[in-house]
Amino acid sequence: MKQAFLSFERLSTGLAMLGACAMMVVAASLGMYQIITRFVLESPAEWTEVLIRFSLIWMVFLAIPAAFRQGAMVCVDALYRWSRPSVRRMLEWLVFAASVLLMAIVLWWGWDYAQRGGMQTIAGLESLSMFWAYLALPVGAVFSIIGLIGALVDPHRLELETAQ
């Protein structure tokens, strides 16, 4: 059961990271397009600025699960190093509970915000609803919760291992 969940978690975190990388490519490409149209062609494309902003938001919320999975989000390294093994496990549970609570709040309010924003249109892109921009919050939160459970079941402390 544990291995099946960890396989699922690796797949979901990998998909989220692939999505984050794709959003980075979109943002960089649109940024280059914006520079060319504004300064070379002298005919700016205003819609690119909005899409860059939203792709960066999606990138951040899709990359958070990988950071959680590697133990890189909540820095309690000094306390973790100085603690006994029994206290370390309690500390892992405490960090897990606080992080899941935060992601549950982001999920709840992000979904609510996305639904309420569904009636708005994106400035510069009147045919697109704000729902798609705000949906990054609950989607990222779901992937993050899966990554957090994976980090609790199979902890990786990459920050501690590479610290100097």
PDB file of N, CA, C and O in Angstrom, residues 108-158:
ATOM      1  N   TRP A 108      -9.652  25.482  -0.003  1.00  0.00           N
ATOM      2  CA  TRP A 108     -11.021  25.935   0.259  1.00  0.00           C
ATOM      3  C   TRP A 108     -11.274  27.325  -0.319  1.00  0.00           C
ATOM      4  O   TRP A 108     -12.204  27.540  -1.093  1.00  0.00           O
ATOM      5  N   TRP A 109     -10.440  28.277   0.089  1.00  0.00           N
ATOM      6  CA  TRP A 109     -10.655  29.654  -0.340  1.00  0.00           C
ATOM      7  C   TRP A 109     -10.265  29.860  -1.800  1.00  0.00           C
ATOM      8  O   TRP A 109     -10.852  30.714  -2.477  1.00  0.00           O
ATOM      9  N   GLY A 110      -9.302  29.093  -2.291  1.00  0.00           N
ATOM     10  CA  GLY A 110      -8.936  29.180  -3.703  1.00  0.00           C
ATOM     11  C   GLY A 110     -10.073  28.731  -4.605  1.00  0.00           C
ATOM     12  O   GLY A 110     -10.357  29.363  -5.630  1.00  0.00           O
ATOM     13  N   TRP A 111     -10.739  27.643  -4.214  1.00  0.00           N
ATOM     14  CA  TRP A 111     -11.877  27.167  -4.999  1.00  0.00           C
ATOM     15  C   TRP A 111     -13.020  28.178  -4.944  1.00  0.00           C
ATOM     16  O   TRP A 111     -13.663  28.470  -5.957  1.00  0.00           O
ATOM     17  N   ASP A 112     -13.262  28.710  -3.755  1.00  0.00           N
ATOM     18  CA  ASP A 112     -14.307  29.724  -3.609  1.00  0.00           C
ATOM     19  C   ASP A 112     -13.991  30.951  -4.460  1.00  0.00           C
ATOM     20  O   ASP A 112     -14.868  31.480  -5.150  1.00  0.00           O
ATOM     21  N   TYR A 113     -12.765  31.384  -4.422  1.00  0.00           N
ATOM     22  CA  TYR A 113     -12.337  32.549  -5.196  1.00  0.00           C
ATOM     23  C   TYR A 113     -12.450  32.275  -6.692  1.00  0.00           C
ATOM     24  O   TYR A 113     -12.869  33.151  -7.460  1.00  0.00           O
ATOM     25  N   ALA A 114     -12.083  31.070  -7.111  1.00  0.00           N
ATOM     26  CA  ALA A 114     -12.179  30.712  -8.530  1.00  0.00           C
ATOM     27  C   ALA A 114     -13.636  30.712  -8.991  1.00  0.00           C
ATOM     28  O   ALA A 114     -13.949  31.209 -10.077  1.00  0.00           O
ATOM     29  N   GLN A 115     -14.510  30.174  -8.170  1.00  0.00           N
ATOM     30  CA  GLN A 115     -15.927  30.166  -8.545  1.00  0.00           C
ATOM     31  C   GLN A 115     -16.493  31.572  -8.634  1.00  0.00           C
ATOM     32  O   GLN A 115     -17.232  31.888  -9.567  1.00  0.00           O
ATOM     33  N   ARG A 116     -16.151  32.409  -7.661  1.00  0.00           N
ATOM     34  CA  ARG A 116     -16.656  33.787  -7.695  1.00  0.00           C
ATOM     35  C   ARG A 116     -16.035  34.579  -8.836  1.00  0.00           C
ATOM     36  O   ARG A 116     -16.672  35.465  -9.401  1.00  0.00           O
ATOM     37  N   GLY A 117     -14.788  34.272  -9.171  1.00  0.00           N
ATOM     38  CA  GLY A 117     -14.109  34.968 -10.260  1.00  0.00           C
ATOM     39  C   GLY A 117     -14.525  34.483 -11.631  1.00  0.00           C
ATOM     40  O   GLY A 117     -14.126  35.061 -12.644  1.00  0.00           O
ATOM     41  N   GLY A 118     -15.318  33.434 -11.667  1.00  0.00           N
ATOM     42  CA  GLY A 118     -15.761  32.895 -12.950  1.00  0.00           C
ATOM     43  C   GLY A 118     -16.658  33.832 -13.733  1.00  0.00           C
ATOM     44  O   GLY A 118     -16.800  33.703 -14.950  1.00  0.00           O
ATOM     45  N   MET A 119     -17.242  34.796 -13.050  1.00  0.00           N
ATOM     46  CA  MET A 119     -18.108  35.761 -13.726  1.00  0.00           C
ATOM     47  C   MET A 119     -17.314  36.908 -14.353  1.00  0.00           C
ATOM     48  O   MET A 119     -17.832  37.646 -15.160  1.00  0.00           O
ATOM     49  N   GLN A 120     -16.053  37.037 -13.933  1.00  0.00           N
ATOM     50  CA  GLN A 120     -15.216  38.108 -14.463  1.00  0.00           C
ATOM     51  C   GLN A 120     -14.479  37.626 -15.706  1.00  0.00           C
ATOM     52  O   GLN A 120     -14.207  36.441 -15.855  1.00  0.00           O
ATOM     53  N   THR A 121     -14.129  38.564 -16.544  1.00  0.00           N
ATOM     54  CA  THR A 121     -13.269  38.237 -17.670  1.00  0.00           C
ATOM     55  C   THR A 121     -11.900  38.870 -17.436  1.00  0.00           C
ATOM     56  O   THR A 121     -11.764  39.823 -16.683  1.00  0.00           O
ATOM     57  N   ILE A 122     -10.909  38.320 -18.077  1.00  0.00           N
ATOM     58  CA  ILE A 122      -9.541  38.801 -17.920  1.00  0.00           C
ATOM     59  C   ILE A 122      -9.372  40.064 -18.758  1.00  0.00           C
ATOM     60  O   ILE A 122      -9.702  40.082 -19.942  1.00  0.00           O
ATOM     61  N   ALA A 123      -8.851  41.106 -18.134  1.00  0.00           N
ATOM     62  CA  ALA A 123      -8.615  42.366 -18.843  1.00  0.00           C
ATOM     63  C   ALA A 123      -7.611  42.119 -19.964  1.00  0.00           C
ATOM     64  O   ALA A 123      -6.542  41.574 -19.750  1.00  0.00           O
ATOM     65  N   GLY A 124      -7.961  42.514 -21.151  1.00  0.00           N
ATOM     66  CA  GLY A 124      -7.113  42.289 -22.312  1.00  0.00           C
ATOM     67  C   GLY A 124      -7.434  40.997 -23.028  1.00  0.00           C
ATOM     68  O   GLY A 124      -7.045  40.803 -24.175  1.00  0.00           O
ATOM     69  N   LEU A 125      -8.119  40.096 -22.364  1.00  0.00           N
ATOM     70  CA  LEU A 125      -8.524  38.808 -22.953  1.00  0.00           C
ATOM     71  C   LEU A 125      -9.990  38.568 -22.595  1.00  0.00           C
ATOM     72  O   LEU A 125     -10.306  37.657 -21.853  1.00  0.00           O
ATOM     73  N   GLU A 126     -10.854  39.372 -23.115  1.00  0.00           N
ATOM     74  CA  GLU A 126     -12.260  39.354 -22.707  1.00  0.00           C
ATOM     75  C   GLU A 126     -12.962  38.011 -22.914  1.00  0.00           C
ATOM     76  O   GLU A 126     -13.985  37.742 -22.319  1.00  0.00           O
ATOM     77  N   SER A 127     -12.407  37.162 -23.761  1.00  0.00           N
ATOM     78  CA  SER A 127     -13.056  35.876 -24.012  1.00  0.00           C
ATOM     79  C   SER A 127     -12.681  34.817 -22.973  1.00  0.00           C
ATOM     80  O   SER A 127     -13.245  33.733 -22.968  1.00  0.00           O
ATOM     81  N   LEU A 128     -11.750  35.121 -22.072  1.00  0.00           N
ATOM     82  CA  LEU A 128     -11.284  34.156 -21.096  1.00  0.00           C
ATOM     83  C   LEU A 128     -11.743  34.550 -19.690  1.00  0.00           C
ATOM     84  O   LEU A 128     -11.613  35.696 -19.291  1.00  0.00           O
ATOM     85  N   SER A 129     -12.247  33.583 -18.949  1.00  0.00           N
ATOM     86  CA  SER A 129     -12.755  33.823 -17.601  1.00  0.00           C
ATOM     87  C   SER A 129     -11.619  33.811 -16.583  1.00  0.00           C
ATOM     88  O   SER A 129     -10.640  33.078 -16.722  1.00  0.00           O
ATOM     89  N   MET A 130     -11.759  34.609 -15.534  1.00  0.00           N
ATOM     90  CA  MET A 130     -10.789  34.638 -14.444  1.00  0.00           C
ATOM     91  C   MET A 130     -10.765  33.321 -13.671  1.00  0.00           C
ATOM     92  O   MET A 130      -9.829  33.046 -12.922  1.00  0.00           O
ATOM     93  N   PHE A 131     -11.783  32.499 -13.849  1.00  0.00           N
ATOM     94  CA  PHE A 131     -11.831  31.189 -13.206  1.00  0.00           C
ATOM     95  C   PHE A 131     -10.547  30.415 -13.468  1.00  0.00           C
ATOM     96  O   PHE A 131      -9.988  29.790 -12.570  1.00  0.00           O
ATOM     97  N   TRP A 132     -10.055  30.460 -14.709  1.00  0.00           N
ATOM     98  CA  TRP A 132      -8.877  29.680 -15.098  1.00  0.00           C
ATOM     99  C   TRP A 132      -7.611  30.212 -14.445  1.00  0.00           C
ATOM    100  O   TRP A 132      -6.689  29.448 -14.163  1.00  0.00           O
ATOM    101  N   ALA A 133      -7.562  31.482 -14.190  1.00  0.00           N
ATOM    102  CA  ALA A 133      -6.397  32.046 -13.503  1.00  0.00           C
ATOM    103  C   ALA A 133      -6.413  31.666 -12.023  1.00  0.00           C
ATOM    104  O   ALA A 133      -5.394  31.257 -11.458  1.00  0.00           O
ATOM    105  N   TYR A 134      -7.575  31.783 -11.386  1.00  0.00           N
ATOM    106  CA  TYR A 134      -7.685  31.493  -9.956  1.00  0.00           C
ATOM    107  C   TYR A 134      -7.659  30.000  -9.645  1.00  0.00           C
ATOM    108  O   TYR A 134      -7.428  29.609  -8.503  1.00  0.00           O
ATOM    109  N   LEU A 135      -7.898  29.179 -10.636  1.00  0.00           N
ATOM    110  CA  LEU A 135      -7.911  27.733 -10.424  1.00  0.00           C
ATOM    111  C   LEU A 135      -6.538  27.197 -10.023  1.00  0.00           C
ATOM    112  O   LEU A 135      -6.429  26.098  -9.482  1.00  0.00           O
ATOM    113  N   ALA A 136      -5.497  27.985 -10.226  1.00  0.00           N
ATOM    114  CA  ALA A 136      -4.144  27.566  -9.834  1.00  0.00           C
ATOM    115  C   ALA A 136      -4.059  27.286  -8.335  1.00  0.00           C
ATOM    116  O   ALA A 136      -3.317  26.383  -7.913  1.00  0.00           O
ATOM    117  N   LEU A 137      -4.794  28.029  -7.526  1.00  0.00           N
ATOM    118  CA  LEU A 137      -4.725  27.848  -6.076  1.00  0.00           C
ATOM    119  C   LEU A 137      -5.223  26.481  -5.632  1.00  0.00           C
ATOM    120  O   LEU A 137      -4.476  25.734  -4.981  1.00  0.00           O
ATOM    121  N   PRO A 138      -6.461  26.089  -5.955  1.00  0.00           N
ATOM    122  CA  PRO A 138      -6.902  24.769  -5.492  1.00  0.00           C
ATOM    123  C   PRO A 138      -6.173  23.608  -6.161  1.00  0.00           C
ATOM    124  O   PRO A 138      -5.920  22.590  -5.513  1.00  0.00           O
ATOM    125  N   VAL A 139      -5.812  23.755  -7.427  1.00  0.00           N
ATOM    126  CA  VAL A 139      -5.083  22.677  -8.105  1.00  0.00           C
ATOM    127  C   VAL A 139      -3.720  22.481  -7.455  1.00  0.00           C
ATOM    128  O   VAL A 139      -3.310  21.350  -7.141  1.00  0.00           O
ATOM    129  N   GLY A 140      -3.013  23.574  -7.220  1.00  0.00           N
ATOM    130  CA  GLY A 140      -1.714  23.487  -6.540  1.00  0.00           C
ATOM    131  C   GLY A 140      -1.842  22.931  -5.134  1.00  0.00           C
ATOM    132  O   GLY A 140      -0.981  22.173  -4.675  1.00  0.00           O
ATOM    133  N   ALA A 141      -2.915  23.282  -4.441  1.00  0.00           N
ATOM    134  CA  ALA A 141      -3.126  22.789  -3.074  1.00  0.00           C
ATOM    135  C   ALA A 141      -3.358  21.284  -3.061  1.00  0.00           C
ATOM    136  O   ALA A 141      -2.836  20.581  -2.182  1.00  0.00           O
ATOM    137  N   VAL A 142      -4.110  20.769  -4.015  1.00  0.00           N
ATOM    138  CA  VAL A 142      -4.353  19.318  -4.081  1.00  0.00           C
ATOM    139  C   VAL A 142      -3.039  18.574  -4.326  1.00  0.00           C
ATOM    140  O   VAL A 142      -2.723  17.601  -3.629  1.00  0.00           O
ATOM    141  N   PHE A 143      -2.260  19.034  -5.307  1.00  0.00           N
ATOM    142  CA  PHE A 143      -0.964  18.410  -5.563  1.00  0.00           C
ATOM    143  C   PHE A 143      -0.053  18.522  -4.343  1.00  0.00           C
ATOM    144  O   PHE A 143       0.700  17.607  -4.027  1.00  0.00           O
ATOM    145  N   SER A 144      -0.118  19.650  -3.639  1.00  0.00           N
ATOM    146  CA  SER A 144       0.723  19.859  -2.456  1.00  0.00           C
ATOM    147  C   SER A 144       0.359  18.913  -1.326  1.00  0.00           C
ATOM    148  O   SER A 144       1.242  18.389  -0.637  1.00  0.00           O
ATOM    149  N   ILE A 145      -0.917  18.693  -1.109  1.00  0.00           N
ATOM    150  CA  ILE A 145      -1.341  17.776  -0.046  1.00  0.00           C
ATOM    151  C   ILE A 145      -0.855  16.362  -0.341  1.00  0.00           C
ATOM    152  O   ILE A 145      -0.380  15.651   0.556  1.00  0.00           O
ATOM    153  N   ILE A 146      -0.929  15.958  -1.598  1.00  0.00           N
ATOM    154  CA  ILE A 146      -0.411  14.630  -1.979  1.00  0.00           C
ATOM    155  C   ILE A 146       1.090  14.562  -1.713  1.00  0.00           C
ATOM    156  O   ILE A 146       1.599  13.589  -1.157  1.00  0.00           O
ATOM    157  N   GLY A 147       1.815  15.623  -2.075  1.00  0.00           N
ATOM    158  CA  GLY A 147       3.258  15.675  -1.821  1.00  0.00           C
ATOM    159  C   GLY A 147       3.589  15.696  -0.337  1.00  0.00           C
ATOM    160  O   GLY A 147       4.580  15.094   0.094  1.00  0.00           O
ATOM    161  N   LEU A 148       2.776  16.378   0.443  1.00  0.00           N
ATOM    162  CA  LEU A 148       2.994  16.421   1.897  1.00  0.00           C
ATOM    163  C   LEU A 148       2.810  15.048   2.528  1.00  0.00           C
ATOM    164  O   LEU A 148       3.589  14.656   3.412  1.00  0.00           O
ATOM    165  N   ILE A 149       1.798  14.323   2.091  1.00  0.00           N
ATOM    166  CA  ILE A 149       1.596  12.967   2.617  1.00  0.00           C
ATOM    167  C   ILE A 149       2.785  12.088   2.232  1.00  0.00           C
ATOM    168  O   ILE A 149       3.293  11.311   3.045  1.00  0.00           O
ATOM    169  N   GLY A 150       3.246  12.230   0.987  1.00  0.00           N
ATOM    170  CA  GLY A 150       4.426  11.487   0.553  1.00  0.00           C
ATOM    171  C   GLY A 150       5.657  11.835   1.380  1.00  0.00           C
ATOM    172  O   GLY A 150       6.459  10.964   1.715  1.00  0.00           O
ATOM    173  N   ALA A 151       5.813  13.109   1.716  1.00  0.00           N
ATOM    174  CA  ALA A 151       6.954  13.542   2.520  1.00  0.00           C
ATOM    175  C   ALA A 151       6.869  12.999   3.940  1.00  0.00           C
ATOM    176  O   ALA A 151       7.900  12.740   4.572  1.00  0.00           O
ATOM    177  N   LEU A 152       5.670  12.821   4.461  1.00  0.00           N
ATOM    178  CA  LEU A 152       5.517  12.256   5.802  1.00  0.00           C
ATOM    179  C   LEU A 152       5.802  10.756   5.797  1.00  0.00           C
ATOM    180  O   LEU A 152       6.473  10.242   6.691  1.00  0.00           O
ATOM    181  N   VAL A 153       5.304  10.072   4.770  1.00  0.00           N
ATOM    182  CA  VAL A 153       5.483   8.621   4.682  1.00  0.00           C
ATOM    183  C   VAL A 153       6.937   8.259   4.365  1.00  0.00           C
ATOM    184  O   VAL A 153       7.491   7.317   4.933  1.00  0.00           O
ATOM    185  N   ASP A 154       7.561   9.018   3.454  1.00  0.00           N
ATOM    186  CA  ASP A 154       8.930   8.751   3.017  1.00  0.00           C
ATOM    187  C   ASP A 154       9.706  10.069   3.010  1.00  0.00           C
ATOM    188  O   ASP A 154       9.860  10.696   1.969  1.00  0.00           O
ATOM    189  N   PRO A 155      10.172  10.513   4.189  1.00  0.00           N
ATOM    190  CA  PRO A 155      10.788  11.843   4.272  1.00  0.00           C
ATOM    191  C   PRO A 155      12.129  11.929   3.545  1.00  0.00           C
ATOM    192  O   PRO A 155      12.936  11.016   3.612  1.00  0.00           O
ATOM    193  N   HIS A 156      12.307  13.045   2.845  1.00  0.00           N
ATOM    194  CA  HIS A 156      13.580  13.397   2.220  1.00  0.00           C
ATOM    195  C   HIS A 156      13.996  14.725   2.818  1.00  0.00           C
ATOM    196  O   HIS A 156      13.234  15.674   2.824  1.00  0.00           O
ATOM    197  N   ARG A 157      15.187  14.796   3.292  1.00  0.00           N
ATOM    198  CA  ARG A 157      15.707  16.028   3.876  1.00  0.00           C
ATOM    199  C   ARG A 157      16.846  16.532   3.015  1.00  0.00           C
ATOM    200  O   ARG A 157      17.995  16.530   3.419  1.00  0.00           O
ATOM    201  N   LEU A 158      16.552  16.933   1.800  1.00  0.00           N
ATOM    202  CA  LEU A 158      17.595  17.338   0.872  1.00  0.00           C
ATOM    203  C   LEU A 158      18.294  18.612   1.330  1.00  0.00           C
ATOM    204  O   LEU A 158      19.474  18.798   1.043  1.00  0.00           O
TER     205      LEU A 158
END
